[in-house]
XYZ file of C-alpha atoms in Angstrom:
610
model
C -3.614 -14.455 -35.113
C -2.125 -10.981 -35.044
C -3.387 -8.400 -32.581
C -5.097 -5.348 -34.121
C -2.986 -2.230 -34.052
C -4.188 -0.161 -31.027
C -2.728 2.985 -32.565
C -4.957 2.709 -35.642
C -7.740 5.258 -36.124
C -10.382 4.933 -33.442
C -14.012 4.375 -34.438
C -16.117 7.518 -34.469
C -17.176 8.553 -30.992
C -14.546 6.585 -29.087
C -12.132 9.085 -27.561
C -8.498 8.185 -26.883
C -7.674 7.408 -23.234
C -7.466 10.342 -20.854
C -4.070 11.219 -19.362
C -2.979 9.077 -16.470
C -3.876 10.151 -12.966
C -4.172 8.572 -9.540
C -7.973 8.747 -9.457
C -7.875 4.974 -9.455
C -9.777 2.213 -7.768
C -8.189 -1.023 -6.621
C -9.563 -4.532 -6.627
C -7.713 -7.581 -5.407
C -7.856 -10.723 -3.308
C -4.582 -10.924 -1.324
C -2.891 -12.685 -4.251
C -2.838 -9.978 -6.935
C -4.481 -6.627 -7.603
C -5.624 -4.360 -10.428
C -5.952 -0.575 -10.653
C -8.897 0.778 -12.625
C -9.357 4.338 -13.854
C -12.619 6.375 -13.759
C -13.542 5.215 -17.266
C -13.308 1.551 -16.365
C -9.872 0.889 -17.872
C -7.592 -1.553 -16.088
C -4.353 0.429 -16.280
C -2.136 -1.540 -13.899
C -1.990 -5.162 -12.843
C 1.048 -7.297 -12.121
C 0.761 -11.056 -12.582
C 0.964 -13.610 -11.231
C 1.569 -11.614 -8.024
C 2.080 -8.057 -6.766
C 5.740 -7.853 -7.798
C 5.279 -9.684 -11.089
C 5.180 -8.604 -14.727
C 2.752 -5.681 -15.271
C 0.674 -7.230 -18.025
C -1.456 -4.073 -17.830
C 0.967 -1.167 -17.621
C -0.827 1.810 -19.230
C -0.369 3.743 -15.983
C 3.329 3.977 -16.867
C 2.720 4.684 -20.543
C 3.223 2.493 -23.558
C 5.221 2.482 -26.759
C 2.313 1.091 -28.795
C -0.803 2.300 -26.967
C -1.409 -1.127 -25.426
C -1.207 -2.493 -21.896
C -4.804 -1.945 -20.745
C -8.173 -3.685 -20.476
C -10.824 -1.151 -21.515
C -14.579 -1.439 -21.844
C -15.555 1.767 -23.612
C -18.869 3.428 -24.380
C -19.407 5.414 -27.577
C -19.885 9.171 -27.086
C -18.991 9.077 -23.419
C -20.656 11.919 -21.540
C -20.013 11.098 -17.889
C -18.765 8.383 -15.591
C -19.309 7.510 -11.948
C -17.280 5.135 -9.823
C -17.941 3.699 -6.366
C -17.446 0.596 -4.267
C -20.232 -1.689 -3.154
C -20.418 -0.612 0.524
C -17.922 -2.319 2.827
C -16.364 -4.398 0.047
C -13.563 -4.486 -2.504
C -16.062 -4.809 -5.370
C -15.843 -1.770 -7.647
C -18.636 -0.342 -9.801
C -18.088 1.997 -12.769
C -21.021 3.594 -14.559
C -20.510 4.966 -18.073
C -23.168 7.138 -19.741
C -23.317 8.393 -23.327
C -24.669 11.661 -24.706
C -28.049 10.056 -25.466
C -28.618 9.033 -21.849
C -27.775 5.375 -22.395
C -25.612 3.753 -19.734
C -23.813 0.644 -18.597
C -22.394 -0.698 -15.342
C -18.999 -2.415 -15.035
C -18.521 -4.484 -11.891
C -14.899 -5.394 -11.147
C -13.531 -7.701 -8.474
C -11.055 -10.463 -7.752
C -12.746 -13.522 -6.220
C -12.045 -14.101 -2.544
C -14.109 -16.263 -0.219
C -13.807 -19.354 2.000
C -14.105 -22.691 0.244
C -13.120 -26.207 1.339
C -11.479 -25.019 4.516
C -9.278 -22.375 2.876
C -9.567 -19.061 1.066
C -10.305 -19.315 -2.629
C -8.312 -16.480 -4.225
C -7.487 -17.305 -7.846
C -5.350 -15.001 -9.963
C -8.482 -13.946 -11.801
C -10.033 -10.581 -12.605
C -13.795 -10.708 -13.084
C -15.435 -7.935 -15.115
C -19.227 -7.991 -15.392
C -20.944 -5.551 -17.777
C -24.659 -4.908 -18.052
C -26.784 -2.176 -19.645
C -28.428 0.276 -17.256
C -30.506 2.117 -19.824
C -30.944 1.635 -23.546
C -28.495 -0.347 -25.636
C -25.247 1.645 -25.606
C -22.608 0.969 -28.222
C -19.446 -0.374 -26.614
C -16.008 -1.625 -27.506
C -13.728 -4.020 -25.633
C -9.992 -3.420 -25.877
C -7.939 -6.115 -24.192
C -4.243 -5.600 -24.943
C -2.019 -7.313 -22.368
C 1.736 -7.213 -22.806
C 4.492 -9.299 -21.262
C 8.073 -8.573 -20.183
C 7.330 -4.992 -19.135
C 5.652 -4.099 -22.408
C 8.276 -5.653 -24.657
C 6.393 -8.769 -25.750
C 3.097 -8.895 -27.646
C 1.329 -12.169 -26.872
C 0.255 -14.654 -29.484
C -3.547 -14.971 -29.606
C -5.501 -18.185 -29.983
C -9.213 -18.613 -29.412
C -11.983 -21.129 -28.895
C -15.768 -20.931 -28.790
C -15.868 -19.100 -25.457
C -12.284 -18.121 -24.705
C -9.254 -16.221 -25.945
C -5.712 -17.175 -24.952
C -2.897 -14.621 -24.740
C 0.269 -16.676 -24.963
C 3.692 -15.479 -23.865
C 6.918 -17.377 -23.330
C 6.559 -17.355 -19.518
C 2.834 -17.073 -18.842
C -0.466 -17.462 -20.632
C -3.691 -15.644 -19.823
C -7.121 -16.965 -20.718
C -10.169 -14.729 -21.149
C -13.383 -16.674 -20.705
C -16.442 -14.749 -21.771
C -20.043 -15.006 -22.888
C -19.505 -11.980 -25.160
C -18.685 -12.325 -28.836
C -15.147 -13.631 -29.229
C -14.958 -11.963 -32.635
C -15.889 -8.570 -31.222
C -13.222 -8.823 -28.504
C -10.464 -9.919 -30.871
C -11.302 -7.349 -33.560
C -12.000 -4.576 -31.028
C -15.041 -3.650 -33.128
C -17.917 -1.742 -31.456
C -21.202 -3.549 -30.753
C -24.528 -2.869 -29.037
C -24.731 -3.969 -25.396
C -28.186 -5.484 -25.066
C -27.586 -7.989 -22.266
C -25.251 -8.799 -19.397
C -21.800 -9.901 -20.495
C -19.014 -11.356 -18.350
C -15.253 -11.385 -18.753
C -13.100 -13.653 -16.565
C -9.374 -13.129 -17.146
C -6.980 -15.458 -15.397
C -4.830 -18.569 -15.694
C -5.003 -20.835 -18.704
C -7.574 -23.126 -17.075
C -11.158 -24.009 -17.911
C -14.125 -23.207 -15.672
C -16.099 -25.899 -13.877
C -19.373 -24.104 -14.660
C -20.651 -21.691 -17.290
C -19.163 -18.216 -17.625
C -22.236 -16.291 -16.445
C -23.071 -18.663 -13.603
C -19.455 -18.617 -12.411
C -19.251 -14.807 -12.515
C -22.502 -14.383 -10.588
C -21.514 -16.967 -7.981
C -18.043 -15.453 -7.506
C -19.532 -11.975 -7.109
C -22.058 -12.968 -4.467
C -19.510 -14.964 -2.474
C -16.921 -12.165 -2.687
C -19.462 -9.552 -1.575
C -20.404 -11.757 1.383
C -16.779 -12.274 2.379
C -15.926 -8.581 2.477
C -19.135 -7.605 4.278
C -18.462 -10.176 6.956
C -14.831 -9.099 7.241
C -15.700 -5.425 7.746
C -18.532 -6.328 10.133
C -15.961 -7.685 12.566
C -13.866 -4.499 12.638
C -13.873 -2.487 15.882
C -14.533 0.893 14.296
C -14.332 4.350 15.848
C -17.586 6.290 16.042
C -16.521 8.962 13.552
C -15.153 8.653 10.007
C -16.238 5.035 9.695
C -16.427 4.936 5.896
C -12.901 6.343 5.609
C -11.594 3.792 8.106
C -13.335 0.890 6.377
C -11.893 1.856 2.994
C -8.419 2.239 4.521
C -8.695 -1.129 6.279
C -9.817 -2.928 3.117
C -6.974 -1.298 1.193
C -4.466 -2.515 3.776
C -5.937 -6.006 3.698
C -5.623 -6.042 -0.094
C -1.912 -5.273 0.351
C -1.295 -8.599 2.107
C 0.229 -11.378 0.024
C -1.537 -14.153 1.865
C 0.561 -16.992 0.462
C 3.510 -15.897 2.624
C 2.076 -13.209 4.937
C 4.137 -10.402 3.385
C 2.664 -6.897 3.154
C 3.599 -4.721 0.177
C 4.264 -1.018 0.630
C 2.300 -0.064 -2.521
C 0.988 -1.654 -5.691
C 3.024 0.395 -8.154
C 6.524 1.273 -9.167
C 7.970 4.553 -10.381
C 5.149 7.007 -9.722
C 7.331 10.091 -9.022
C 7.323 11.601 -5.537
C 7.144 14.973 -7.280
C 6.799 15.899 -10.966
C 9.941 15.532 -13.055
C 12.267 14.722 -10.138
C 13.332 11.133 -10.978
C 12.364 10.203 -7.398
C 10.853 7.056 -8.881
C 11.045 3.867 -6.833
C 9.656 0.345 -6.894
C 7.461 -0.186 -3.823
C 6.009 -3.622 -4.636
C 7.946 -5.310 -1.835
C 7.696 -5.824 1.908
C 9.415 -3.215 4.058
C 9.588 -4.331 7.678
C 8.956 -0.720 8.732
C 5.808 -0.218 6.678
C 4.510 -3.675 7.514
C 4.764 -3.004 11.249
C 2.641 0.118 10.913
C 0.068 -1.799 8.855
C -0.124 -4.556 11.454
C -0.511 -2.076 14.283
C -3.241 -0.118 12.492
C -5.272 -3.245 11.772
C -4.708 -4.473 15.332
C -6.280 -1.226 16.567
C -9.432 -2.258 14.677
C -9.340 -5.756 16.215
C -8.220 -7.330 12.913
C -5.405 -9.457 14.318
C -5.389 -12.141 11.624
C -3.072 -10.057 9.453
C -0.588 -9.873 12.328
C -0.593 -13.643 12.738
C 0.047 -14.188 9.016
C 2.742 -11.518 8.909
C 4.573 -12.903 11.934
C 5.046 -16.184 10.111
C 6.693 -14.309 7.250
C 8.708 -12.159 9.658
C 10.035 -15.158 11.580
C 11.464 -16.601 8.383
C 13.096 -13.263 7.553
C 14.730 -13.003 10.963
C 15.863 -16.625 11.169
C 17.659 -16.206 7.863
C 19.515 -13.074 9.012
C 23.219 -12.949 8.189
C 25.382 -12.270 11.245
C 22.539 -10.486 13.027
C 21.976 -7.979 10.193
C 18.411 -7.841 8.872
C 17.853 -6.025 5.601
C 15.042 -3.448 5.572
C 12.961 -5.022 2.816
C 12.414 -8.340 1.101
C 10.522 -9.702 -1.830
C 7.074 -10.939 -0.941
C 8.314 -14.504 -1.261
C 11.237 -13.670 1.093
C 13.594 -12.928 -1.795
C 16.664 -11.245 -0.366
C 18.119 -9.901 -3.596
C 16.080 -7.260 -5.401
C 18.563 -5.857 -7.929
C 17.500 -2.476 -9.227
C 17.399 -1.873 -12.971
C 15.832 0.566 -15.399
C 13.032 -0.539 -17.715
C 13.615 1.041 -21.107
C 10.339 -0.177 -22.626
C 8.019 2.153 -20.724
C 8.153 5.979 -20.751
C 6.891 6.318 -17.191
C 3.972 7.978 -15.450
C 3.039 11.012 -17.590
C 6.307 10.388 -19.453
C 8.239 11.083 -16.232
C 10.711 8.195 -16.227
C 12.722 6.356 -15.334
C 10.758 3.192 -14.607
C 12.638 1.206 -11.990
C 12.316 -2.501 -11.286
C 13.762 -3.762 -8.009
C 15.006 -1.626 -5.137
C 18.602 -0.992 -4.185
C 17.525 -0.138 -0.617
C 17.599 -3.891 -0.024
C 21.367 -3.443 0.366
C 21.054 -0.700 2.999
C 21.762 -0.757 6.691
C 18.659 0.818 8.250
C 18.853 0.300 11.970
C 15.252 1.117 12.793
C 14.394 -2.305 11.351
C 15.159 -4.043 14.663
C 12.602 -2.007 16.543
C 10.074 -2.592 13.777
C 10.554 -6.347 14.114
C 10.012 -6.404 17.868
C 7.156 -3.907 17.798
C 5.337 -5.909 15.123
C 5.571 -9.059 17.232
C 4.989 -7.564 20.687
C 1.203 -7.826 20.790
C 1.375 -11.551 20.080
C 2.835 -12.075 23.566
C -0.006 -10.248 25.324
C -3.128 -10.943 23.219
C -5.198 -13.889 24.477
C -7.383 -14.029 21.334
C -4.703 -15.385 19.047
C -4.812 -18.904 17.656
C -1.027 -19.093 17.961
C 0.132 -16.807 20.786
C 3.854 -16.194 21.042
C 5.881 -17.793 23.825
C 9.394 -18.470 25.017
C 10.739 -19.768 21.702
C 9.550 -16.651 19.867
C 10.950 -14.432 22.616
C 14.377 -16.023 22.315
C 14.403 -15.342 18.580
C 13.477 -11.722 19.266
C 16.260 -11.459 21.829
C 18.746 -12.067 19.010
C 17.185 -9.094 17.232
C 17.517 -7.046 20.416
C 21.189 -7.947 20.747
C 21.783 -6.554 17.273
C 19.893 -3.386 18.240
C 22.198 -2.959 21.241
C 25.281 -3.379 19.064
C 24.347 -0.857 16.383
C 21.967 1.678 17.934
C 24.598 4.458 17.871
C 26.164 3.558 14.513
C 25.590 5.486 11.248
C 23.015 4.123 8.800
C 20.948 5.154 5.770
C 17.977 6.015 7.985
C 14.291 5.391 7.431
C 14.253 7.718 4.414
C 16.804 5.458 2.718
C 19.415 8.072 1.854
C 21.735 6.600 -0.734
C 24.826 8.766 -0.324
C 24.800 9.909 3.294
C 25.119 7.984 6.561
C 24.489 9.401 10.042
C 23.408 8.197 13.466
C 19.767 8.890 12.771
C 17.570 9.711 15.736
C 14.694 7.645 14.344
C 16.945 4.590 13.979
C 18.299 4.902 17.526
C 14.737 5.452 18.744
C 13.556 2.174 17.265
C 16.525 0.320 18.718
C 15.420 1.670 22.091
C 11.881 0.495 21.373
C 13.189 -3.017 20.680
C 14.820 -3.195 24.093
C 11.913 -1.542 25.898
C 9.367 -3.989 24.430
C 11.617 -6.983 25.062
C 11.673 -5.980 28.727
C 7.872 -5.859 28.801
C 7.602 -9.219 27.034
C 10.038 -10.814 29.482
C 7.942 -9.487 32.337
C 4.807 -11.048 30.830
C 6.660 -14.359 30.431
C 7.737 -14.130 34.100
C 11.428 -13.815 33.318
C 12.460 -11.077 35.769
C 16.198 -11.346 35.145
C 15.850 -10.869 31.437
C 13.281 -8.146 31.901
C 15.756 -6.219 34.054
C 18.560 -6.733 31.563
C 16.558 -5.382 28.632
C 15.293 -2.487 30.681
C 18.863 -1.596 31.562
C 19.741 -1.430 27.874
C 16.635 0.664 27.187
C 17.421 3.122 29.974
C 20.980 3.631 28.708
C 19.770 4.189 25.140
C 17.046 6.585 26.230
C 19.482 8.798 28.088
C 21.790 9.036 25.105
C 19.001 9.612 22.564
C 17.391 12.436 24.524
C 20.774 14.028 25.150
C 22.611 13.586 21.863
C 19.747 14.309 19.468
C 18.698 17.523 21.225
C 19.877 20.681 19.470
C 19.826 23.644 21.802
C 20.136 26.200 19.007
C 17.130 24.829 17.099
C 15.236 24.011 20.294
C 14.323 20.669 18.795
C 15.329 17.056 18.568
C 17.384 16.871 15.388
C 17.430 14.145 12.766
C 20.777 12.763 13.971
C 23.049 12.657 16.985
C 24.897 15.968 17.137
C 22.982 17.254 14.110
C 20.917 20.391 13.560
C 18.674 19.489 10.629
C 14.982 18.886 11.282
C 13.182 15.679 10.400
C 9.515 14.779 10.908
C 10.402 11.238 12.008
C 11.342 12.487 15.479
C 7.598 12.865 16.113
C 7.612 9.099 16.602
C 9.368 9.721 19.915
C 6.018 10.328 21.589
C 4.209 7.639 19.619
C 6.524 4.837 20.748
C 6.763 6.235 24.274
C 10.344 7.327 24.811
C 9.189 10.775 25.950
C 6.086 12.271 27.488
C 4.375 14.330 24.771
C 3.901 17.132 27.308
C 7.661 17.335 27.834
C 8.669 20.911 26.882
C 11.346 19.537 24.540
C 8.806 17.571 22.525
C 6.410 20.523 22.351
C 9.272 22.758 21.201
C 10.266 20.179 18.591
C 6.756 20.094 17.168
C 6.746 23.890 17.005
C 10.056 23.938 15.113
C 8.862 21.276 12.677
C 5.676 23.223 11.991
C 7.670 26.373 11.287
C 10.189 24.777 8.939
C 8.599 21.658 7.392
C 4.926 22.523 7.066
C 3.185 23.967 4.032
C -0.129 24.825 5.631
C -1.616 21.551 6.881
C 0.904 19.388 5.027
C 4.302 18.271 6.320
C 7.458 17.411 4.403
C 9.889 14.747 5.600
C 13.024 16.788 6.260
C 14.676 20.077 5.447
C 18.195 19.059 4.364
C 18.771 18.375 0.645
C 19.172 14.714 -0.239
C 20.529 12.862 -3.279
C 17.961 14.607 -5.519
C 17.823 18.033 -3.874
C 15.247 19.418 -1.464
C 11.938 17.506 -1.277
C 9.052 19.361 -2.948
C 5.949 17.480 -1.865
C 4.489 16.692 1.530
C 4.883 13.123 2.750
C 1.459 11.991 3.899
C 2.510 9.867 6.854
C 4.427 12.844 8.263
C 1.235 14.891 8.207
C -0.481 12.100 10.112
C 2.383 12.024 12.640
C 1.774 15.725 13.141
C -1.932 15.049 13.701
C -1.065 12.455 16.336
C 1.380 14.798 18.075
C -1.123 17.659 18.116
C -3.746 15.428 19.689
C -1.301 14.196 22.324
C -0.456 17.714 23.469
C -4.080 18.849 23.583
C -4.374 20.761 20.284
C -7.231 18.508 19.262
C -9.224 21.030 17.218
C -6.181 21.699 15.032
C -5.568 17.979 14.667
C -9.156 17.384 13.564
C -8.996 20.228 11.032
C -5.807 18.849 9.466
C -7.314 15.372 9.416
C -10.327 16.668 7.510
C -7.914 18.256 5.019
C -6.193 14.908 4.526
C -9.518 13.164 4.008
C -10.350 15.756 1.349
C -6.983 15.052 -0.318
C -7.939 11.424 -0.985
C -9.031 10.410 -4.429
C -12.783 9.997 -5.072
C -12.620 6.367 -3.932
C -10.999 7.180 -0.594
C -7.371 6.299 -1.250
C -4.075 8.123 -0.879
C -0.718 7.818 -2.554
C 2.579 8.562 -0.838
C 2.782 12.345 -1.299
C 0.555 15.395 -1.689
C 1.500 18.577 -3.519
C 0.746 21.376 -1.076
C -0.122 23.904 -3.798
C -2.059 21.836 -6.337
C -3.385 19.201 -3.926
C -2.398 16.546 -6.459
C -1.316 13.079 -5.379
C 2.187 11.871 -6.176
C 4.227 8.825 -5.297
C 3.353 5.153 -5.430
C -0.258 4.131 -5.001
C -2.086 3.201 -2.922
C 0.486 3.757 -0.191
C -0.059 1.586 2.881
C 1.764 4.104 5.092
C -0.779 6.780 4.132
C -3.785 4.511 4.647
C -2.393 3.599 8.073
C -2.432 7.309 8.917
C -6.168 7.528 8.191
C -6.910 4.699 10.617
C -4.591 5.968 13.338
C -5.952 9.516 13.176
C -9.579 8.422 13.219
C -9.039 6.091 16.169
C -7.222 8.796 18.140
C -9.537 11.709 17.342
C -12.966 10.126 17.229
C -15.542 10.811 19.900
C -16.283 7.777 22.060
C -19.201 5.486 21.312
C -20.698 6.191 24.733
C -21.422 9.749 23.619
C -24.249 8.466 21.396
C -25.407 5.235 23.009
């Protein structure tokens, strides 16, 4: 059966899709995810996992108007979108001009069953009328091979199969199969359910299964958030950030993806388009630490299993900065010619050449991510001597390369320097190894690692300081400013009240800040001078301000960042300081980490109200 032509004339009253934006909600279950726009259209979902084929790719455009899963209302007048409190279950209300409305409930099932987590690669969409009998239309137009392949359609009494040469999707529904296939409008007079997933039959009826999955998924997320150790203030923002980070975990291996998307430009028309659907050791460490601060240590335990495999497989001591979520070491970068890109701002990239880089901060990120496991008595599998010895091999590499040029944490493709942030993290590796050895009652090794750390610290504080700029520069002997040096206080190499750190913050504010927002660095890179503010840098500034006692300023900037989130509480990678618009891949774990860290640092204590 041939798919209807999505570019054909739309029925009266059904408007064409609105332009793409990042006012998106995310549902997922730690196996896959889907991004849904304010009108209830699924515009992005990669299957069968985060870095898979985007069977719904409308976020990056389409050559034939397909690549989405829309449930539309005729004569749309307004829409409203919100999460069920403390969950990853998304509600979208659509209302027509006559006051008739419907509710779409979207989620990916996740709940304990038979001693494990049940997390099928299934999107559940439940639709019910809220008032009247609105006229609706279902448009389900998946594509395979990055938009290049239109699936063959077959159907049965209660299902439709979308068949490709490498995967097949099955929609199981209690709606009219004919209406879905023809995309013809119909009156919504009762609840209807759409379960899209693998080509497998259900054990129970469609409606019963959808209702059961929803109730169990709601219960799971409410119980999960109930166990979080929240700050007193900004709790809703922290909960949404924590759920978003949890949804970024690929539970099968323990990997944590940096973002769900590829090729959302860092700034309009710049070609700064990258694929972030992989696990960066740097980003993953910050995610683990943020969730640890909320007493959610399970993610750390899962991630450390993944990390151990990455480190054990290291070649000659070198650890690459990112991997595929299944520990793939080769992520060749290519251009996808089938899709025009976000708002027609290509290119669309698949894979990431940064996998080939030498980024020396990775060794500190490895040790820092694992450090708590040696001190935390709550863990089911606390780390011990064997894990320490594996980390020592990482530390030895940090000692060898801490003062060697690399691509740096910003992954510069044509310029290598001895980056201050990379040397800093090598120091952190040695410093934490000394503390771990002390905990394990290994005084000789503790002294040895502390000796390395002391030597590195002296060189970092001396060779990165630029007297002319009165600031720590981005590289040894350099003069350019870089926001990453703010991590010096966060990881503890310098007292934040040290006059050099205070002077550095002042210089960064003068040269990298656009009002409350902070850019990454001032020197031009491979694509020129950065235009947008990098959200995590703004959060580093907030942390630094709080550490030096400028708490009121820190709180004001934090409130600005909260206002910069989309209506569902999520941030992308970058913010345009003039328009306030979000740019860069979405949702960005680094940015969501910043929300948690800032709230935990700035919140009033619980004992002020109890």
